[in-house]
Short mmCIF file of C-alpha atoms in Angstrom, two decimals:
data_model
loop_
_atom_site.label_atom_id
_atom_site.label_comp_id
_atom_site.label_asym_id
_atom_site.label_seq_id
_atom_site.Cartn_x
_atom_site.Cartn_y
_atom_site.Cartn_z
CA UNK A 276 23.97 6.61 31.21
CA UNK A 277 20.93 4.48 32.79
CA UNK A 278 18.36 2.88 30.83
CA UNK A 279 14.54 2.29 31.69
CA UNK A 280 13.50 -1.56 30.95
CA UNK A 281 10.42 -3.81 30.97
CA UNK A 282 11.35 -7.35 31.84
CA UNK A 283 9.14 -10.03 30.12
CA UNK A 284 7.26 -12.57 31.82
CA UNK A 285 9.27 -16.44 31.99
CA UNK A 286 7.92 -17.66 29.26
CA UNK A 287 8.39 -15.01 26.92
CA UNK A 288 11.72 -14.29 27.90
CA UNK A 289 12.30 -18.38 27.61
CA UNK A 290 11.00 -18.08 23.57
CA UNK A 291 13.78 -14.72 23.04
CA UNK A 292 16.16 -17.09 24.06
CA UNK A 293 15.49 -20.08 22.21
CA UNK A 294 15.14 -17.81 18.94
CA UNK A 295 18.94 -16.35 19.96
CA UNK A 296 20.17 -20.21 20.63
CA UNK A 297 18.61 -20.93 17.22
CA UNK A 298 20.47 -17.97 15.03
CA UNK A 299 23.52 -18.53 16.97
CA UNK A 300 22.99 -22.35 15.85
CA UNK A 301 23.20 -21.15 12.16
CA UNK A 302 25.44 -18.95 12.78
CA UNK A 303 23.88 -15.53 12.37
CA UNK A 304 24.57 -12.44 14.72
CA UNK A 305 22.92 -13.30 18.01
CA UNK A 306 22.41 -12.10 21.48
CA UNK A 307 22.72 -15.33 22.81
CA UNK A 308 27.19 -14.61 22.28
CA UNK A 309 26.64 -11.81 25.04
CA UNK A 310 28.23 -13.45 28.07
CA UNK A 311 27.34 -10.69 30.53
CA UNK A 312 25.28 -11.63 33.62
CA UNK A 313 23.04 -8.65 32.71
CA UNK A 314 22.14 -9.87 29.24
CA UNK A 315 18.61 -10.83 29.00
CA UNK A 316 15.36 -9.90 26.89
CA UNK A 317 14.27 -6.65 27.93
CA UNK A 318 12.19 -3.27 26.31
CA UNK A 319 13.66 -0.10 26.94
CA UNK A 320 11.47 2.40 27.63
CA UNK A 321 13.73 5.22 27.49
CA UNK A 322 17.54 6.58 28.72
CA UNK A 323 18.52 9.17 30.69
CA UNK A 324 22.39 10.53 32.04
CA UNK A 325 21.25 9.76 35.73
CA UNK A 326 18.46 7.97 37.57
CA UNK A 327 18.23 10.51 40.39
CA UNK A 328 17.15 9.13 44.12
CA UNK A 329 14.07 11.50 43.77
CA UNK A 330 12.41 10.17 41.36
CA UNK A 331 12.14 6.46 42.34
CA UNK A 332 8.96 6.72 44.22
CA UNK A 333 7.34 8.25 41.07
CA UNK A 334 8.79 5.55 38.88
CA UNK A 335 7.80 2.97 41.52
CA UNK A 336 3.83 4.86 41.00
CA UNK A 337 3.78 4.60 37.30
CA UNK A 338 5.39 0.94 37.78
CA UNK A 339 2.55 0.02 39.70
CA UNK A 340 0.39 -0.81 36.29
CA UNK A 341 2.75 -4.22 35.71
CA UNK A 342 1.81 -6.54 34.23
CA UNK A 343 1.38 -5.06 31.24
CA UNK A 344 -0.08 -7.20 28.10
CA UNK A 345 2.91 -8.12 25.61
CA UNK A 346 2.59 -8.71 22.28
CA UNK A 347 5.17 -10.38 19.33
CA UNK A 348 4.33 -9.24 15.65
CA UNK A 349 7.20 -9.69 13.02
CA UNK A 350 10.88 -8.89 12.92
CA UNK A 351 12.23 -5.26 12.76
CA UNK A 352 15.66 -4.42 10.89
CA UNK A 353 17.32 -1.33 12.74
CA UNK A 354 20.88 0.31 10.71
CA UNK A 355 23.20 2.44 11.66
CA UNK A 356 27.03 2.15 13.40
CA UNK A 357 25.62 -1.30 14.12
CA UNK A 358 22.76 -3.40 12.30
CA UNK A 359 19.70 -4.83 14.81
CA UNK A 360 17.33 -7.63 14.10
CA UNK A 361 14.65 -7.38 16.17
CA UNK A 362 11.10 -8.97 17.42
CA UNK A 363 8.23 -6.32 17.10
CA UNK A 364 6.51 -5.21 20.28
CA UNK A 365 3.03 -4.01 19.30
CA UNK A 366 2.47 -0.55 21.37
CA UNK A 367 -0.83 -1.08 23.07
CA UNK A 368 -2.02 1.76 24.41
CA UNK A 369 -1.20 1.11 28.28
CA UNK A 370 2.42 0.31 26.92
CA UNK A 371 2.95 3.21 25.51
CA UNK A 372 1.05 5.58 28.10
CA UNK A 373 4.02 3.84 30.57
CA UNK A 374 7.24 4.92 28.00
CA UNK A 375 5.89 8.49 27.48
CA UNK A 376 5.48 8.58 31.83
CA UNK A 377 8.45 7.28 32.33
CA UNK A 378 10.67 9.32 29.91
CA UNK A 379 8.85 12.86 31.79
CA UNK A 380 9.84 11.87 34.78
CA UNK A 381 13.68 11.55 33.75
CA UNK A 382 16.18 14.60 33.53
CA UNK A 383 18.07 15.82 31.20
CA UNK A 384 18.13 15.84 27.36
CA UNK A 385 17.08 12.45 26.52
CA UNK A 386 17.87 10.01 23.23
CA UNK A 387 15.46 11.27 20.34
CA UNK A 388 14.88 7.84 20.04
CA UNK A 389 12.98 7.62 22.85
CA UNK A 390 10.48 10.50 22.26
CA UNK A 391 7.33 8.71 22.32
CA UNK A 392 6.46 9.73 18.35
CA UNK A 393 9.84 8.04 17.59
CA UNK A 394 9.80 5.07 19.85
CA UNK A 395 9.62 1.71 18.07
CA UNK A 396 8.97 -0.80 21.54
CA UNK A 397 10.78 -4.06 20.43
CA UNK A 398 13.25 -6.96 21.90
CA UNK A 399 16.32 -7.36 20.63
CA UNK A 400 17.38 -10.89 18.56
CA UNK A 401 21.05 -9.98 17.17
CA UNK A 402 23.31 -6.96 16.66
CA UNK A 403 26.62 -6.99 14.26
CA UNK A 404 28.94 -4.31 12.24
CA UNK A 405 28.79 -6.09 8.81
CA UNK A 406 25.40 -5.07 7.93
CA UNK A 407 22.06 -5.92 7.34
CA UNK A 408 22.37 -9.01 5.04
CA UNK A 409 23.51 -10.61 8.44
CA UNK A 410 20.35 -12.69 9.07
CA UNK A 411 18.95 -13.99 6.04
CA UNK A 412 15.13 -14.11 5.77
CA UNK A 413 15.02 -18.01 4.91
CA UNK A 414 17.17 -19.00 7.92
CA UNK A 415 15.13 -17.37 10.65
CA UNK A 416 13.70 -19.40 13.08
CA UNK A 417 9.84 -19.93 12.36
CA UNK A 418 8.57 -18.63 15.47
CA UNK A 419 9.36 -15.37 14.53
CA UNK A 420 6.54 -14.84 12.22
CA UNK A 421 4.14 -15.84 15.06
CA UNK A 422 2.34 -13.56 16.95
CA UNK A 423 3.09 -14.39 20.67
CA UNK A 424 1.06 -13.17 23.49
CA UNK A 425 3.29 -12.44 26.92
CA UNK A 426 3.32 -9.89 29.59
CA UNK A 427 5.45 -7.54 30.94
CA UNK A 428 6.07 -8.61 34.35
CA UNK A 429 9.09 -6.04 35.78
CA UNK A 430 11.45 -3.07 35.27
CA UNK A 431 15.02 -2.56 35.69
CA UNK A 432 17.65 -0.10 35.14
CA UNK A 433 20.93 -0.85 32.94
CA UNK A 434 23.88 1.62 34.40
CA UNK A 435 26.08 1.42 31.34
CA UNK A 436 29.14 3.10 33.19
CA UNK A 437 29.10 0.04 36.10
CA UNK A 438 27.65 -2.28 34.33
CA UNK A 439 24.81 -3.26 37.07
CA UNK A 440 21.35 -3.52 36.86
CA UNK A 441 18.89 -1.71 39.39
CA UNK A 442 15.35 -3.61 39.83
CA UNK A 443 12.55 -1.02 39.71
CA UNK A 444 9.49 -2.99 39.94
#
């Protein structure tokens, strides 16, 4: 499977990682234990089973709109086989304009979660199996409830089979 990403700008992407440091630190479920030279704060825009050769140049075209304004706004709480604290990305309209291009250009039946009406943009903080009482709301770091103002800068593509990442823009 490949994913579609937005890359924040260095200073956003410097505040994700202080806020993982910080719940690592108290020793809540954090991104900042994942080791892997791929790890780093990023938006997916969508997924798809292949990134075919053909459809680069398009990608590169709808690309061609970065920077994109981002914006912080609160924490998000995702369950299922794995529970997800998250930092809210506020879907301005040229955000979301880019996710719904990006996911039509792609082949193949593609994540539900990903179909623009279902699509919650956000960067990930933490993931764990033992539930959603994980992080609790007293212990997490201030900054979280302050709106930050950022930009999307670049896009990548996660292949989860090799484990590499593809820049795109």
């Amino acid at each position: 499977m490949r994913t579609v990403e937005l890359l924040p700008d260095e200073a956003t992407e410097a505040r994700v990682r202080r806020v993982w440091r910080r719940l690592a630190e108290t020793g809540m479920p954090s991104l900042a234990a994942h080791r892997h030279a791929t790890n780093r704060p990023h938006l997916t825009l969508t997924t798809a089973p292949e990134l075919p050769w053909d459809v680069r140049p398009a990608l590169a075209e709808a690309f061609s709109t970065l920077p994109l304004p981002l914006r912080l706004e609160g924490t998000l709480r995702f369950e299922g086989r794995t529970s997800v604290l998250a930092w809210r990305v506020a879907a301005e309209a040229g955000l979301a304009t880019l996710q719904r291009r990006v996911g039509e250009l792609l082949p193949g039946p593609g994540n539900p979660l990903f179909e623009p009406e279902n699509w919650v943009p956000h960067l990930s903080l933490g993931r764990t199996r033992t539930g959603p009482d994980s992080w609790a709301a007293e212990l997490l770091p201030a900054e979280l409830s302050e709106p930050w103002e950022g930009r999307f800068t670049a896009a990548r593509s996660y292949d989860t089979e090799s484990r590499t990442v593809e820049r795109l823009a």
